[in-house]
mmCIF file of C-alpha atoms in Angstrom:
data_model
loop_
_atom_site.group_PDB
_atom_site.id
_atom_site.type_symbol
_atom_site.label_atom_id
_atom_site.label_comp_id
_atom_site.label_asym_id
_atom_site.label_seq_id
_atom_site.Cartn_x
_atom_site.Cartn_y
_atom_site.Cartn_z
ATOM 1 C CA UNK A 1 0.000 0.000 0.000
ATOM 2 C CA UNK A 2 1.838 3.074 -1.295
ATOM 3 C CA UNK A 3 0.769 6.635 -0.557
ATOM 4 C CA UNK A 4 2.574 9.652 -2.017
ATOM 5 C CA UNK A 5 2.645 12.817 0.099
ATOM 6 C CA UNK A 6 3.388 16.290 -1.229
ATOM 7 C CA UNK A 7 5.768 17.214 1.572
ATOM 8 C CA UNK A 8 6.147 20.818 0.396
ATOM 9 C CA UNK A 9 2.483 21.788 0.179
ATOM 10 C CA UNK A 10 0.640 23.632 2.952
ATOM 11 C CA UNK A 11 1.105 26.433 5.459
ATOM 12 C CA UNK A 12 3.276 24.294 7.733
ATOM 13 C CA UNK A 13 5.281 22.383 5.127
ATOM 14 C CA UNK A 14 7.525 20.584 5.279
ATOM 15 C CA UNK A 15 7.909 20.328 9.083
ATOM 16 C CA UNK A 16 4.395 19.314 10.197
ATOM 17 C CA UNK A 17 3.688 17.385 6.997
ATOM 18 C CA UNK A 18 6.778 15.251 7.564
ATOM 19 C CA UNK A 19 6.020 14.812 11.270
ATOM 20 C CA UNK A 20 2.459 13.731 10.482
ATOM 21 C CA UNK A 21 3.763 11.244 7.917
ATOM 22 C CA UNK A 22 6.274 9.940 10.458
ATOM 23 C CA UNK A 23 3.549 9.291 13.041
ATOM 24 C CA UNK A 24 1.411 7.541 10.385
ATOM 25 C CA UNK A 25 4.332 5.384 9.266
ATOM 26 C CA UNK A 26 5.023 4.275 12.829
ATOM 27 C CA UNK A 27 1.362 3.439 13.509
ATOM 28 C CA UNK A 28 0.713 1.583 10.233
ATOM 29 C CA UNK A 29 3.915 -0.275 9.244
ATOM 30 C CA UNK A 30 2.163 -1.900 6.247
ATOM 31 C CA UNK A 31 1.678 1.520 4.630
ATOM 32 C CA UNK A 32 4.600 2.683 2.495
ATOM 33 C CA UNK A 33 4.805 6.479 2.418
ATOM 34 C CA UNK A 34 6.639 8.345 -0.346
ATOM 35 C CA UNK A 35 7.520 11.875 0.730
ATOM 36 C CA UNK A 36 7.926 14.021 -2.374
ATOM 37 C CA UNK A 37 9.912 17.240 -1.990
ATOM 38 C CA UNK A 38 13.293 18.716 -1.173
ATOM 39 C CA UNK A 39 15.372 15.825 0.188
ATOM 40 C CA UNK A 40 17.532 17.936 2.490
ATOM 41 C CA UNK A 41 14.554 19.619 4.160
ATOM 42 C CA UNK A 42 12.619 16.372 4.540
ATOM 43 C CA UNK A 43 15.601 14.534 6.041
ATOM 44 C CA UNK A 44 16.180 17.409 8.475
ATOM 45 C CA UNK A 45 12.689 16.940 9.899
ATOM 46 C CA UNK A 46 12.835 13.147 9.868
ATOM 47 C CA UNK A 47 16.111 13.098 11.719
ATOM 48 C CA UNK A 48 17.319 9.700 12.818
ATOM 49 C CA UNK A 49 13.771 8.423 13.384
ATOM 50 C CA UNK A 50 13.134 7.503 9.745
ATOM 51 C CA UNK A 51 11.408 4.093 9.619
ATOM 52 C CA UNK A 52 11.851 1.647 6.744
ATOM 53 C CA UNK A 53 8.367 2.353 5.322
ATOM 54 C CA UNK A 54 9.202 5.988 4.498
ATOM 55 C CA UNK A 55 10.838 6.794 1.168
ATOM 56 C CA UNK A 56 11.952 10.195 -0.140
ATOM 57 C CA UNK A 57 11.542 11.259 -3.765
ATOM 58 C CA UNK A 58 13.427 14.464 -4.513
ATOM 59 C CA UNK A 59 11.490 17.290 -6.180
ATOM 60 C CA UNK A 60 13.266 20.478 -7.176
ATOM 61 C CA UNK A 61 10.250 22.741 -7.445
ATOM 62 C CA UNK A 62 7.177 23.762 -5.438
ATOM 63 C CA UNK A 63 3.778 25.051 -6.530
ATOM 64 C CA UNK A 64 3.038 28.044 -4.328
ATOM 65 C CA UNK A 65 -0.325 29.201 -2.964
ATOM 66 C CA UNK A 66 -0.429 32.156 -5.361
ATOM 67 C CA UNK A 67 0.533 30.248 -8.506
ATOM 68 C CA UNK A 68 -2.042 30.097 -11.294
ATOM 69 C CA UNK A 69 -3.156 26.430 -11.173
ATOM 70 C CA UNK A 70 -3.107 25.348 -14.820
ATOM 71 C CA UNK A 71 0.089 27.203 -15.703
ATOM 72 C CA UNK A 72 1.840 25.921 -12.583
ATOM 73 C CA UNK A 73 0.959 22.279 -13.236
ATOM 74 C CA UNK A 74 2.010 22.499 -16.877
ATOM 75 C CA UNK A 75 5.241 24.406 -16.291
ATOM 76 C CA UNK A 76 6.421 22.977 -12.973
ATOM 77 C CA UNK A 77 6.783 19.342 -13.991
ATOM 78 C CA UNK A 78 9.380 18.784 -11.247
ATOM 79 C CA UNK A 79 7.224 20.192 -8.445
ATOM 80 C CA UNK A 80 6.393 18.008 -5.454
ATOM 81 C CA UNK A 81 2.658 18.079 -6.208
ATOM 82 C CA UNK A 82 2.936 17.130 -9.886
ATOM 83 C CA UNK A 83 5.490 14.404 -9.185
ATOM 84 C CA UNK A 84 3.189 12.903 -6.535
ATOM 85 C CA UNK A 85 0.392 12.871 -9.112
ATOM 86 C CA UNK A 86 2.686 11.161 -11.620
ATOM 87 C CA UNK A 87 3.342 8.373 -9.123
ATOM 88 C CA UNK A 88 -0.402 7.695 -8.975
ATOM 89 C CA UNK A 89 -0.800 7.872 -12.756
ATOM 90 C CA UNK A 90 2.080 5.418 -13.283
ATOM 91 C CA UNK A 91 0.753 2.982 -10.670
ATOM 92 C CA UNK A 92 3.704 3.575 -8.344
ATOM 93 C CA UNK A 93 1.328 4.837 -5.640
ATOM 94 C CA UNK A 94 -2.326 4.100 -4.937
ATOM 95 C CA UNK A 95 -3.008 7.547 -3.477
ATOM 96 C CA UNK A 96 -1.578 11.043 -3.087
ATOM 97 C CA UNK A 97 -2.103 13.674 -0.407
ATOM 98 C CA UNK A 98 -1.426 17.401 -0.566
ATOM 99 C CA UNK A 99 -2.172 20.425 1.607
ATOM 100 C CA UNK A 100 -0.993 22.747 -1.153
ATOM 101 C CA UNK A 101 -2.708 25.008 -3.694
ATOM 102 C CA UNK A 102 -6.278 23.680 -4.060
ATOM 103 C CA UNK A 103 -6.726 24.739 -7.664
ATOM 104 C CA UNK A 104 -3.384 23.225 -8.630
ATOM 105 C CA UNK A 105 -4.304 19.949 -6.934
ATOM 106 C CA UNK A 106 -7.615 19.809 -8.815
ATOM 107 C CA UNK A 107 -5.673 20.441 -12.034
ATOM 108 C CA UNK A 108 -3.141 17.752 -11.096
ATOM 109 C CA UNK A 109 -5.996 15.328 -10.593
ATOM 110 C CA UNK A 110 -7.441 16.093 -14.025
ATOM 111 C CA UNK A 111 -4.322 16.614 -16.147
ATOM 112 C CA UNK A 112 -1.771 14.362 -14.446
ATOM 113 C CA UNK A 113 -3.693 11.553 -12.721
ATOM 114 C CA UNK A 114 -6.460 11.684 -15.335
ATOM 115 C CA UNK A 115 -10.230 11.684 -15.258
ATOM 116 C CA UNK A 116 -12.051 8.388 -14.767
ATOM 117 C CA UNK A 117 -13.770 7.097 -17.905
ATOM 118 C CA UNK A 118 -17.450 8.049 -17.858
ATOM 119 C CA UNK A 119 -17.006 10.865 -15.326
ATOM 120 C CA UNK A 120 -17.645 14.320 -16.759
ATOM 121 C CA UNK A 121 -16.677 16.359 -13.688
ATOM 122 C CA UNK A 122 -14.788 15.049 -10.631
ATOM 123 C CA UNK A 123 -16.082 16.275 -7.280
ATOM 124 C CA UNK A 124 -14.397 17.443 -4.093
ATOM 125 C CA UNK A 125 -15.795 15.532 -1.125
ATOM 126 C CA UNK A 126 -15.851 16.532 2.541
ATOM 127 C CA UNK A 127 -17.354 14.924 5.628
ATOM 128 C CA UNK A 128 -19.396 17.565 7.437
ATOM 129 C CA UNK A 129 -19.627 17.035 11.221
ATOM 130 C CA UNK A 130 -22.999 16.201 12.734
ATOM 131 C CA UNK A 131 -24.300 16.070 16.286
ATOM 132 C CA UNK A 132 -24.465 12.259 16.262
ATOM 133 C CA UNK A 133 -20.812 11.998 15.084
ATOM 134 C CA UNK A 134 -21.742 10.031 11.935
ATOM 135 C CA UNK A 135 -21.272 12.978 9.608
ATOM 136 C CA UNK A 136 -22.743 13.960 6.265
ATOM 137 C CA UNK A 137 -20.688 13.400 3.130
ATOM 138 C CA UNK A 138 -21.065 16.482 0.925
ATOM 139 C CA UNK A 139 -20.103 16.866 -2.733
ATOM 140 C CA UNK A 140 -19.203 18.891 -4.748
ATOM 141 C CA UNK A 141 -17.638 21.451 -2.410
ATOM 142 C CA UNK A 142 -15.602 23.439 -4.863
ATOM 143 C CA UNK A 143 -13.997 21.415 -7.633
ATOM 144 C CA UNK A 144 -16.467 22.839 -10.172
ATOM 145 C CA UNK A 145 -18.309 26.136 -9.841
ATOM 146 C CA UNK A 146 -20.858 25.175 -12.502
ATOM 147 C CA UNK A 147 -22.630 21.865 -12.932
ATOM 148 C CA UNK A 148 -25.202 20.124 -15.098
ATOM 149 C CA UNK A 149 -27.932 17.798 -13.785
ATOM 150 C CA UNK A 150 -25.954 14.810 -15.096
ATOM 151 C CA UNK A 151 -22.971 15.880 -12.996
ATOM 152 C CA UNK A 152 -25.090 15.899 -9.825
ATOM 153 C CA UNK A 153 -26.295 12.405 -10.719
ATOM 154 C CA UNK A 154 -22.705 11.182 -10.922
ATOM 155 C CA UNK A 155 -21.909 12.917 -7.627
ATOM 156 C CA UNK A 156 -24.783 11.036 -6.019
ATOM 157 C CA UNK A 157 -23.570 7.654 -7.277
ATOM 158 C CA UNK A 158 -19.975 8.322 -6.186
ATOM 159 C CA UNK A 159 -21.055 9.692 -2.796
ATOM 160 C CA UNK A 160 -23.341 6.743 -2.129
ATOM 161 C CA UNK A 161 -20.535 4.296 -2.939
ATOM 162 C CA UNK A 162 -18.156 6.246 -0.710
ATOM 163 C CA UNK A 163 -20.407 5.884 2.321
ATOM 164 C CA UNK A 164 -21.013 2.216 1.594
ATOM 165 C CA UNK A 165 -17.322 1.377 1.179
ATOM 166 C CA UNK A 166 -15.775 3.737 3.724
ATOM 167 C CA UNK A 167 -18.467 3.831 6.422
ATOM 168 C CA UNK A 168 -20.246 0.498 5.964
ATOM 169 C CA UNK A 169 -23.655 2.053 5.285
ATOM 170 C CA UNK A 170 -26.049 -0.347 3.568
ATOM 171 C CA UNK A 171 -28.411 2.211 2.018
ATOM 172 C CA UNK A 172 -27.039 5.719 2.584
ATOM 173 C CA UNK A 173 -29.705 8.392 2.269
ATOM 174 C CA UNK A 174 -28.931 10.823 -0.545
ATOM 175 C CA UNK A 175 -30.334 14.344 -0.343
ATOM 176 C CA UNK A 176 -30.228 17.249 -2.801
ATOM 177 C CA UNK A 177 -29.303 20.622 -1.292
ATOM 178 C CA UNK A 178 -32.139 23.043 -1.963
ATOM 179 C CA UNK A 179 -34.057 26.033 -0.612
ATOM 180 C CA UNK A 180 -36.995 23.862 0.416
ATOM 181 C CA UNK A 181 -37.973 20.221 0.730
ATOM 182 C CA UNK A 182 -40.772 20.263 -1.848
ATOM 183 C CA UNK A 183 -39.983 18.394 -5.082
ATOM 184 C CA UNK A 184 -40.399 21.400 -7.387
ATOM 185 C CA UNK A 185 -38.404 23.860 -5.296
ATOM 186 C CA UNK A 186 -35.146 25.408 -6.492
ATOM 187 C CA UNK A 187 -33.573 26.564 -9.728
ATOM 188 C CA UNK A 188 -33.449 24.871 -13.117
ATOM 189 C CA UNK A 189 -30.405 22.822 -12.119
ATOM 190 C CA UNK A 190 -31.931 21.300 -8.986
ATOM 191 C CA UNK A 191 -35.307 20.681 -10.638
ATOM 192 C CA UNK A 192 -33.710 18.758 -13.494
ATOM 193 C CA UNK A 193 -31.330 16.932 -11.157
ATOM 194 C CA UNK A 194 -34.245 15.894 -8.926
ATOM 195 C CA UNK A 195 -35.844 13.992 -11.798
ATOM 196 C CA UNK A 196 -32.608 12.148 -12.563
ATOM 197 C CA UNK A 197 -31.956 11.270 -8.922
ATOM 198 C CA UNK A 198 -35.461 9.839 -8.506
ATOM 199 C CA UNK A 199 -34.676 7.028 -10.951
ATOM 200 C CA UNK A 200 -31.023 6.520 -10.001
ATOM 201 C CA UNK A 201 -29.773 3.304 -8.281
ATOM 202 C CA UNK A 202 -29.446 5.105 -4.939
ATOM 203 C CA UNK A 203 -31.581 5.748 -1.865
ATOM 204 C CA UNK A 204 -32.720 9.249 -2.820
ATOM 205 C CA UNK A 205 -34.816 10.984 -0.139
ATOM 206 C CA UNK A 206 -35.463 14.248 -1.988
ATOM 207 C CA UNK A 207 -34.547 17.849 -1.288
ATOM 208 C CA UNK A 208 -32.920 18.850 2.003
ATOM 209 C CA UNK A 209 -32.207 22.239 3.542
ATOM 210 C CA UNK A 210 -28.818 23.414 4.787
ATOM 211 C CA UNK A 211 -30.179 24.288 8.246
ATOM 212 C CA UNK A 212 -30.796 20.586 8.956
ATOM 213 C CA UNK A 213 -27.451 19.206 7.766
ATOM 214 C CA UNK A 214 -25.815 19.243 11.216
ATOM 215 C CA UNK A 215 -28.556 16.976 12.568
ATOM 216 C CA UNK A 216 -27.896 14.550 9.660
ATOM 217 C CA UNK A 217 -31.022 14.907 7.599
ATOM 218 C CA UNK A 218 -29.216 12.755 5.009
ATOM 219 C CA UNK A 219 -26.018 10.707 4.729
ATOM 220 C CA UNK A 220 -24.882 12.096 1.367
ATOM 221 C CA UNK A 221 -25.525 15.728 0.400
ATOM 222 C CA UNK A 222 -25.436 16.599 -3.300
ATOM 223 C CA UNK A 223 -24.851 20.136 -4.592
ATOM 224 C CA UNK A 224 -22.959 22.081 -7.229
ATOM 225 C CA UNK A 225 -19.509 23.367 -6.243
ATOM 226 C CA UNK A 226 -20.611 26.989 -5.998
ATOM 227 C CA UNK A 227 -23.436 26.399 -3.517
ATOM 228 C CA UNK A 228 -21.481 23.723 -1.673
ATOM 229 C CA UNK A 229 -18.413 25.878 -1.130
ATOM 230 C CA UNK A 230 -20.524 28.777 0.150
ATOM 231 C CA UNK A 231 -22.315 26.438 2.575
ATOM 232 C CA UNK A 232 -19.024 24.956 3.811
ATOM 233 C CA UNK A 233 -17.395 28.331 4.428
ATOM 234 C CA UNK A 234 -20.524 29.661 6.108
ATOM 235 C CA UNK A 235 -20.405 26.703 8.493
ATOM 236 C CA UNK A 236 -16.686 27.186 9.172
ATOM 237 C CA UNK A 237 -17.180 30.905 9.789
ATOM 238 C CA UNK A 238 -20.155 30.343 12.074
ATOM 239 C CA UNK A 239 -18.286 27.741 14.118
ATOM 240 C CA UNK A 240 -15.225 29.975 14.421
ATOM 241 C CA UNK A 241 -17.258 32.994 15.487
ATOM 242 C CA UNK A 242 -19.265 30.937 17.959
ATOM 243 C CA UNK A 243 -16.200 29.532 19.717
ATOM 244 C CA UNK A 244 -14.536 32.946 19.819
ATOM 245 C CA UNK A 245 -17.659 34.492 21.355
ATOM 246 C CA UNK A 246 -17.846 31.704 23.935
ATOM 247 C CA UNK A 247 -14.182 32.196 24.810
ATOM 248 C CA UNK A 248 -14.737 35.935 25.287
ATOM 249 C CA UNK A 249 -17.767 35.298 27.491
ATOM 250 C CA UNK A 250 -16.035 32.688 29.643
ATOM 251 C CA UNK A 251 -12.999 34.900 30.258
ATOM 252 C CA UNK A 252 -14.872 38.122 31.012
ATOM 253 C CA UNK A 253 -14.958 37.730 34.800
ATOM 254 C CA UNK A 254 -13.823 35.536 37.667
ATOM 255 C CA UNK A 255 -17.271 33.930 37.941
ATOM 256 C CA UNK A 256 -17.394 33.121 34.238
ATOM 257 C CA UNK A 257 -13.872 31.637 34.450
ATOM 258 C CA UNK A 258 -15.059 29.327 37.227
ATOM 259 C CA UNK A 259 -18.032 28.327 35.086
ATOM 260 C CA UNK A 260 -15.695 27.708 32.155
ATOM 261 C CA UNK A 261 -13.602 25.324 34.256
ATOM 262 C CA UNK A 262 -16.717 23.242 34.899
ATOM 263 C CA UNK A 263 -17.936 23.031 31.298
ATOM 264 C CA UNK A 264 -14.489 22.939 29.667
ATOM 265 C CA UNK A 265 -14.475 19.171 28.921
ATOM 266 C CA UNK A 266 -17.832 19.447 27.136
ATOM 267 C CA UNK A 267 -16.721 22.507 25.186
ATOM 268 C CA UNK A 268 -13.485 20.803 24.161
ATOM 269 C CA UNK A 269 -15.438 17.776 22.929
ATOM 270 C CA UNK A 270 -17.740 20.049 20.913
ATOM 271 C CA UNK A 271 -14.779 21.898 19.389
ATOM 272 C CA UNK A 272 -13.118 18.620 18.434
ATOM 273 C CA UNK A 273 -16.337 17.499 16.786
ATOM 274 C CA UNK A 274 -16.230 20.559 14.516
ATOM 275 C CA UNK A 275 -12.473 20.333 13.858
ATOM 276 C CA UNK A 276 -11.349 19.530 10.281
ATOM 277 C CA UNK A 277 -8.289 17.738 11.676
ATOM 278 C CA UNK A 278 -10.521 14.919 12.893
ATOM 279 C CA UNK A 279 -11.826 14.148 9.406
ATOM 280 C CA UNK A 280 -8.617 13.799 7.404
ATOM 281 C CA UNK A 281 -8.813 15.344 3.946
ATOM 282 C CA UNK A 282 -11.225 15.921 1.072
ATOM 283 C CA UNK A 283 -10.915 13.296 -1.705
ATOM 284 C CA UNK A 284 -11.312 14.307 -5.333
ATOM 285 C CA UNK A 285 -13.628 11.594 -6.619
ATOM 286 C CA UNK A 286 -13.846 10.837 -10.323
ATOM 287 C CA UNK A 287 -10.141 10.596 -11.209
ATOM 288 C CA UNK A 288 -8.089 7.465 -11.904
ATOM 289 C CA UNK A 289 -6.601 7.228 -8.452
ATOM 290 C CA UNK A 290 -7.111 8.511 -4.953
ATOM 291 C CA UNK A 291 -6.288 12.225 -4.694
ATOM 292 C CA UNK A 292 -6.843 13.762 -1.244
ATOM 293 C CA UNK A 293 -6.849 17.501 -0.537
ATOM 294 C CA UNK A 294 -5.721 18.253 2.994
ATOM 295 C CA UNK A 295 -6.558 21.554 4.677
ATOM 296 C CA UNK A 296 -3.973 24.244 3.933
ATOM 297 C CA UNK A 297 -3.190 24.670 7.620
ATOM 298 C CA UNK A 298 -3.000 20.938 8.319
ATOM 299 C CA UNK A 299 -0.947 19.972 11.367
ATOM 300 C CA UNK A 300 0.539 16.645 12.442
ATOM 301 C CA UNK A 301 -2.824 15.218 13.484
ATOM 302 C CA UNK A 302 -4.552 16.261 10.259
ATOM 303 C CA UNK A 303 -1.845 14.670 8.099
ATOM 304 C CA UNK A 304 -1.941 11.443 10.070
ATOM 305 C CA UNK A 305 -5.741 11.271 9.777
ATOM 306 C CA UNK A 306 -5.498 11.919 6.031
ATOM 307 C CA UNK A 307 -3.152 8.933 5.721
ATOM 308 C CA UNK A 308 -5.637 6.846 7.726
ATOM 309 C CA UNK A 309 -8.423 7.965 5.404
ATOM 310 C CA UNK A 310 -6.405 7.071 2.292
ATOM 311 C CA UNK A 311 -5.460 3.714 3.807
ATOM 312 C CA UNK A 312 -9.111 2.846 4.404
ATOM 313 C CA UNK A 313 -10.106 3.926 0.882
ATOM 314 C CA UNK A 314 -7.414 1.701 -0.624
ATOM 315 C CA UNK A 315 -8.411 -1.253 1.551
ATOM 316 C CA UNK A 316 -12.069 -0.723 0.576
ATOM 317 C CA UNK A 317 -11.263 -0.631 -3.168
ATOM 318 C CA UNK A 318 -13.143 2.669 -3.365
ATOM 319 C CA UNK A 319 -11.760 3.908 -6.699
ATOM 320 C CA UNK A 320 -12.225 0.608 -8.568
ATOM 321 C CA UNK A 321 -15.771 0.293 -7.174
ATOM 322 C CA UNK A 322 -16.681 3.764 -8.454
ATOM 323 C CA UNK A 323 -15.132 3.004 -11.860
ATOM 324 C CA UNK A 324 -17.067 -0.260 -12.128
ATOM 325 C CA UNK A 325 -20.371 1.381 -11.167
ATOM 326 C CA UNK A 326 -19.931 4.323 -13.559
ATOM 327 C CA UNK A 327 -19.007 2.007 -16.431
ATOM 328 C CA UNK A 328 -22.392 0.280 -16.071
ATOM 329 C CA UNK A 329 -24.303 3.551 -16.550
#
């Protein structure tokens, strides 16, 4: 089981990326990790602790956060991100992870790894936290700003397979993000998609509203990348503002500090529930290999969880299952 890691991508690269990979390698000895990036920098952070299941592949270049995605991928052939994608394309790795430039990673998935036959638009997938800890798998959350009804149908099939393979759900409930639950609500895209989803080989439960997502009104949430990305960032912003407000309230006086000491374990558990680090990365489904986008500010824990997520996807034969299902359509 070989997983390539873009060691130079992300706000805390390469130090925390390498440390996260090191912890993953020590916990799962059967996983072979290929750290792609500047050899000298990677070795400096590995030190003398380097286990036998970590390999270094030298890359001379790096795609930066401000690089234009398509130009960067085409011109920086020796960048850590592109070289990691090449390993997947050539079958030398079953998966790649990167916390680098999101647009460049999407482009790497399409141009380097390659789109899966039958898939028109790959989708970026994220597990949204829910109050019962089971989560809602949402796609697309930003890979494509525009979508056709047929794209949403493919998202639904891929998302349903993801929950079956990765989470062991027998009949995951698939919902369509909309402004109301009635069948004819929404714009032209959602109305047309609704008709396709009704006859699809999935457990479609109809339209769902964003306000109910955190109480898991469905198991798979389907939306176009524009609406999905807005919803995701609204949730992240709300959670961040809420925790900041609570912190300000609980530190405003001696009495509130005493109250905070009492409820602190519960608050910490709630914060962890909403923390992206707990959920690994966001896979790009619909390409010929497992491509996982890690959060730009990923730390050691986030990288390790992303490796765990990729490991489970490989063990579950997620990509081949999606390819087989799409080929039958």
